[in-house]
GROMACS .gro file of C-alpha atoms in nm:
model
  215
    1MET     CA    1   7.655  10.108   9.733
    2ASP     CA    2   7.640  10.117  10.119
    3PHE     CA    3   7.824  10.515  10.152
    4GLU     CA    4   7.662  10.529  10.520
    5LEU     CA    5   7.905  10.187  10.567
    6ALA     CA    6   8.091  10.352  10.388
    7LEU     CA    7   8.134  10.633  10.607
    8TRP     CA    8   8.148  10.492  10.906
    9GLN     CA    9   8.510  10.265  10.789
   10LEU     CA   10   8.601  10.605  10.659
   11SER     CA   11   8.556  10.716  11.010
   12TYR     CA   12   8.717  10.442  11.186
   13LEU     CA   13   9.038  10.394  10.939
   14CYS     CA   14   9.138  10.724  11.074
   15LEU     CA   15   9.014  10.634  11.574
   16ALA     CA   16   9.002  10.283  11.588
   17PRO     CA   17   9.131  10.122  11.230
   18ARG     CA   18   9.138   9.769  11.361
   19ARG     CA   19   8.750   9.757  11.431
   20VAL     CA   20   8.736   9.788  11.053
   21TYR     CA   21   8.978   9.501  10.983
   22ARG     CA   22   8.757   9.356  11.223
   23ASN     CA   23   8.457   9.291  10.946
   24VAL     CA   24   8.736   9.113  10.736
   25TYR     CA   25   8.598   8.797  10.936
   26TYR     CA   26   8.222   8.835  10.882
   27HIS     CA   27   8.262   8.971  10.568
   28LYS     CA   28   8.457   8.666  10.444
   29GLN     CA   29   8.197   8.446  10.549
   30THR     CA   30   7.956   8.566  10.408
   31LYS     CA   31   8.060   8.699  10.034
   32ASN     CA   32   8.340   8.356  10.069
   33THR     CA   33   8.616   8.715   9.950
   34TRP     CA   34   8.851   8.887  10.200
   35ALA     CA   35   8.790   9.211   9.959
   36ARG     CA   36   8.521   9.392   9.887
   37ASP     CA   37   8.245   9.388   9.630
   38ASP     CA   38   8.094   9.752   9.722
   39PRO     CA   39   8.280  10.044   9.569
   40ALA     CA   40   8.141  10.335   9.808
   41ILE     CA   41   8.395  10.392   9.970
   42LEU     CA   42   8.623  10.438   9.637
   43ILE     CA   43   8.381  10.651   9.515
   44LEU     CA   44   8.410  10.861   9.898
   45LEU     CA   45   8.810  10.898   9.808
   46PHE     CA   46   8.716  11.011   9.456
   47GLY     CA   47   8.518  11.278   9.587
   48CYS     CA   48   8.747  11.382   9.827
   49LEU     CA   49   9.042  11.387   9.620
   50PHE     CA   50   8.832  11.582   9.360
   51VAL     CA   51   8.778  11.841   9.719
   52ALA     CA   52   9.115  11.886   9.775
   53ALA     CA   53   9.179  11.972   9.403
   54MET     CA   54   9.019  12.217   9.402
   55GLY     CA   55   9.126  12.357   9.713
   56TRP     CA   56   9.478  12.288   9.588
   57SER     CA   57   9.343  12.472   9.289
   58VAL     CA   58   9.288  12.794   9.438
   59VAL     CA   59   9.560  12.806   9.705
   60TYR     CA   60   9.754  12.823   9.367
   61SER     CA   61   9.483  13.013   9.116
   62TYR     CA   62   9.474  12.789   8.925
   63THR     CA   63   9.229  12.808   8.611
   64PHE     CA   64   8.953  12.542   8.605
   65LEU     CA   65   9.119  12.361   8.325
   66ASP     CA   66   9.438  12.329   8.534
   67ALA     CA   67   9.181  12.226   8.844
   68VAL     CA   68   9.062  12.051   8.659
   69LYS     CA   69   9.390  11.811   8.531
   70LEU     CA   70   9.513  11.818   8.876
   71ALA     CA   71   9.194  11.629   9.019
   72PHE     CA   72   9.272  11.372   8.739
   73VAL     CA   73   9.593  11.318   8.848
   74MET     CA   74   9.533  11.258   9.195
   75ILE     CA   75   9.268  11.056   9.137
   76LEU     CA   76   9.463  10.862   8.846
   77ARG     CA   77   9.778  10.874   8.982
   78ASP     CA   78   9.812  10.920   9.304
   79PHE     CA   79   9.505  10.645   9.403
   80LEU     CA   80   9.485  10.424   9.147
   81LEU     CA   81   9.833  10.411   8.944
   82VAL     CA   82   9.984  10.391   9.305
   83GLY     CA   83   9.719  10.139   9.444
   84VAL     CA   84   9.737   9.889   9.155
   85ILE     CA   85  10.150   9.895   9.161
   86ILE     CA   86  10.107   9.861   9.555
   87ALA     CA   87   9.914   9.579   9.495
   88THR     CA   88  10.032   9.383   9.257
   89LEU     CA   89  10.385   9.429   9.500
   90LEU     CA   90  10.172   9.375   9.846
   91ARG     CA   91  10.005   9.031   9.725
   92LEU     CA   92  10.384   8.896   9.572
   93PHE     CA   93  10.529   8.931   9.874
   94ALA     CA   94  10.315   8.836  10.079
   95ASN     CA   95  10.210   8.533   9.900
   96LYS     CA   96  10.561   8.451   9.863
   97VAL     CA   97  10.781   8.566  10.166
   98LEU     CA   98  10.406   8.605  10.463
   99LEU     CA   99  10.165   8.261  10.393
  100SER     CA  100  10.205   8.015  10.689
  101PRO     CA  101  10.421   7.714  10.581
  102SER     CA  102  10.038   7.545  10.629
  103SER     CA  103   9.842   7.728  10.346
  104HIS     CA  104  10.063   7.603  10.046
  105SER     CA  105   9.822   7.338  10.093
  106SER     CA  106   9.452   7.555  10.060
  107PRO     CA  107   9.578   7.838   9.832
  108THR     CA  108   9.219   7.949   9.725
  109ASP     CA  109   9.089   8.034  10.023
  110SER     CA  110   9.441   8.093  10.162
  111SER     CA  111   9.688   8.385  10.021
  112VAL     CA  112   9.609   8.735   9.929
  113GLU     CA  113   9.376   8.860   9.678
  114TRP     CA  114   9.449   9.109   9.432
  115ALA     CA  115   9.103   9.287   9.511
  116TYR     CA  116   9.213   9.275   9.905
  117ALA     CA  117   9.592   9.445   9.870
  118PHE     CA  118   9.403   9.723   9.680
  119ASP     CA  119   9.173   9.753   9.950
  120VAL     CA  120   9.421   9.747  10.204
  121HIS     CA  121   9.578  10.015   9.966
  122THR     CA  122   9.213  10.219   9.964
  123ASN     CA  123   9.243  10.169  10.346
  124SER     CA  124   9.575  10.329  10.411
  125PHE     CA  125   9.538  10.524  10.146
  126PHE     CA  126   9.291  10.796  10.332
  127PRO     CA  127   9.451  10.926  10.635
  128PHE     CA  128   9.696  10.960  10.463
  129TYR     CA  129   9.469  11.217  10.278
  130LEU     CA  130   9.416  11.395  10.538
  131THR     CA  131   9.753  11.398  10.607
  132LEU     CA  132   9.874  11.502  10.294
  133TYR     CA  133   9.621  11.661  10.084
  134VAL     CA  134   9.454  11.829  10.338
  135ALA     CA  135   9.640  11.892  10.608
  136GLN     CA  136   9.905  11.988  10.436
  137LEU     CA  137   9.725  12.278  10.258
  138ILE     CA  138   9.570  12.423  10.565
  139LEU     CA  139   9.955  12.448  10.728
  140LEU     CA  140  10.013  12.598  10.378
  141PRO     CA  141  10.115  12.960  10.468
  142ILE     CA  142  10.294  12.769  10.788
  143ILE     CA  143  10.516  12.487  10.643
  144THR     CA  144  10.688  12.695  10.339
  145LYS     CA  145  10.858  13.024  10.546
  146ASP     CA  146  11.142  12.940  10.611
  147LYS     CA  147  11.223  12.896  10.959
  148TRP     CA  148  11.340  12.581  11.114
  149VAL     CA  149  11.045  12.558  11.356
  150CYS     CA  150  10.858  12.593  11.035
  151LEU     CA  151  11.056  12.336  10.842
  152LEU     CA  152  11.027  12.102  11.133
  153VAL     CA  153  10.604  12.061  11.143
  154GLY     CA  154  10.606  12.083  10.759
  155ASN     CA  155  10.868  11.705  10.765
  156THR     CA  156  10.689  11.518  11.057
  157LEU     CA  157  10.346  11.577  10.847
  158TYR     CA  158  10.517  11.384  10.576
  159LEU     CA  159  10.633  11.164  10.862
  160ALA     CA  160  10.312  11.127  10.990
  161GLY     CA  161  10.163  11.082  10.664
  162PHE     CA  162  10.427  10.767  10.552
  163ALA     CA  163  10.423  10.628  10.842
  164GLN     CA  164  10.024  10.580  10.890
  165TYR     CA  165  10.009  10.445  10.536
  166ILE     CA  166  10.280  10.211  10.630
  167TYR     CA  167  10.112  10.192  10.927
  168GLY     CA  168   9.803  10.094  10.781
  169VAL     CA  169   9.952   9.804  10.505
  170TYR     CA  170  10.077   9.636  10.864
  171LEU     CA  171   9.733   9.655  10.982
  172GLY     CA  172   9.559   9.502  10.675
  173LEU     CA  173   9.782   9.240  10.555
  174SER     CA  174   9.841   9.077  10.970
  175ALA     CA  175   9.501   9.085  10.979
  176LEU     CA  176   9.445   8.743  10.763
  177PRO     CA  177   9.487   8.480  10.956
  178PHE     CA  178   9.687   8.276  10.719
  179LEU     CA  179  10.012   8.498  10.710
  180ILE     CA  180  10.308   8.570  10.954
  181ARG     CA  181  10.549   8.752  11.070
  182ALA     CA  182  10.351   9.082  10.887
  183GLU     CA  183  10.602   9.295  11.128
  184ILE     CA  184  10.824   9.307  10.837
  185LEU     CA  185  10.588   9.513  10.728
  186LEU     CA  186  10.708   9.781  10.957
  187ALA     CA  187  11.010   9.789  10.812
  188PRO     CA  188  11.022  10.038  10.606
  189LEU     CA  189  10.965  10.259  10.983
  190LEU     CA  190  11.342  10.268  11.037
  191PRO     CA  191  11.439  10.425  10.727
  192LEU     CA  192  11.177  10.719  10.685
  193PHE     CA  193  11.225  10.776  11.077
  194ALA     CA  194  11.635  10.835  11.026
  195SER     CA  195  11.509  11.013  10.670
  196TYR     CA  196  11.294  11.245  10.853
  197VAL     CA  197  11.654  11.302  11.098
  198VAL     CA  198  11.846  11.441  10.849
  199SER     CA  199  11.604  11.603  10.665
  200LEU     CA  200  11.556  11.832  11.005
  201LEU     CA  201  11.909  11.911  10.907
  202GLY     CA  202  11.790  12.155  10.654
  203PHE     CA  203  11.581  12.033  10.458
  204ASN     CA  204  11.216  12.162  10.382
  205ILE     CA  205  11.060  11.842  10.270
  206ALA     CA  206  10.714  12.069  10.202
  207ILE     CA  207  10.849  12.318   9.960
  208HIS     CA  208  11.085  12.006   9.745
  209VAL     CA  209  10.794  11.843   9.640
  210LEU     CA  210  10.525  12.103   9.613
  211ARG     CA  211  10.767  12.307   9.408
  212ALA     CA  212  10.742  11.947   9.207
  213TYR     CA  213  10.346  11.894   9.191
  214VAL     CA  214  10.159  12.189   9.208
  215GLY     CA  215  10.490  12.395   9.059
   0.00000   0.00000   0.00000
């Protein structure tokens, strides 16, 4: 497992995500697959989520057993289960809607692999993780206060997290040369931003989400 490459990819997913997807072409030429064949980045993400779970557990005074349960929830539900669902939907949508007409003649080489769709989820999840699992924890004393400016900070954090994820999905699929109209994947940004604007009228997203998530 190449942890050095995985760390490089995680860093550039935040700094310059397009550079990560430039390696997709090289990987396809050398390994004949668009998807990663190295689980190092998954192991690093599992570790990141475990650390985040411990941090949230300290803040909310969880017992050790509750902290471990929270770690499993973050890894198994938030990342893996959601990732499996999103990867499946992305693959179906991309191969049905975004596939270039000329690509149908060679479906093996010119179709979105499920593993690649999961890679796209993985890549998109890391900036999302930094925003809503790490930054939100750091800003917790601010975003949970009953003040409008605190509501603004918290809701903007959620806007940024989900916008980063959506943009990451777009970058991942638009990197494939046989897909067209990938801009459609940016469409969820419109209702996301509209919901954000409405929420500024007095709905503190962070308070409601955290109440349901960690009690």
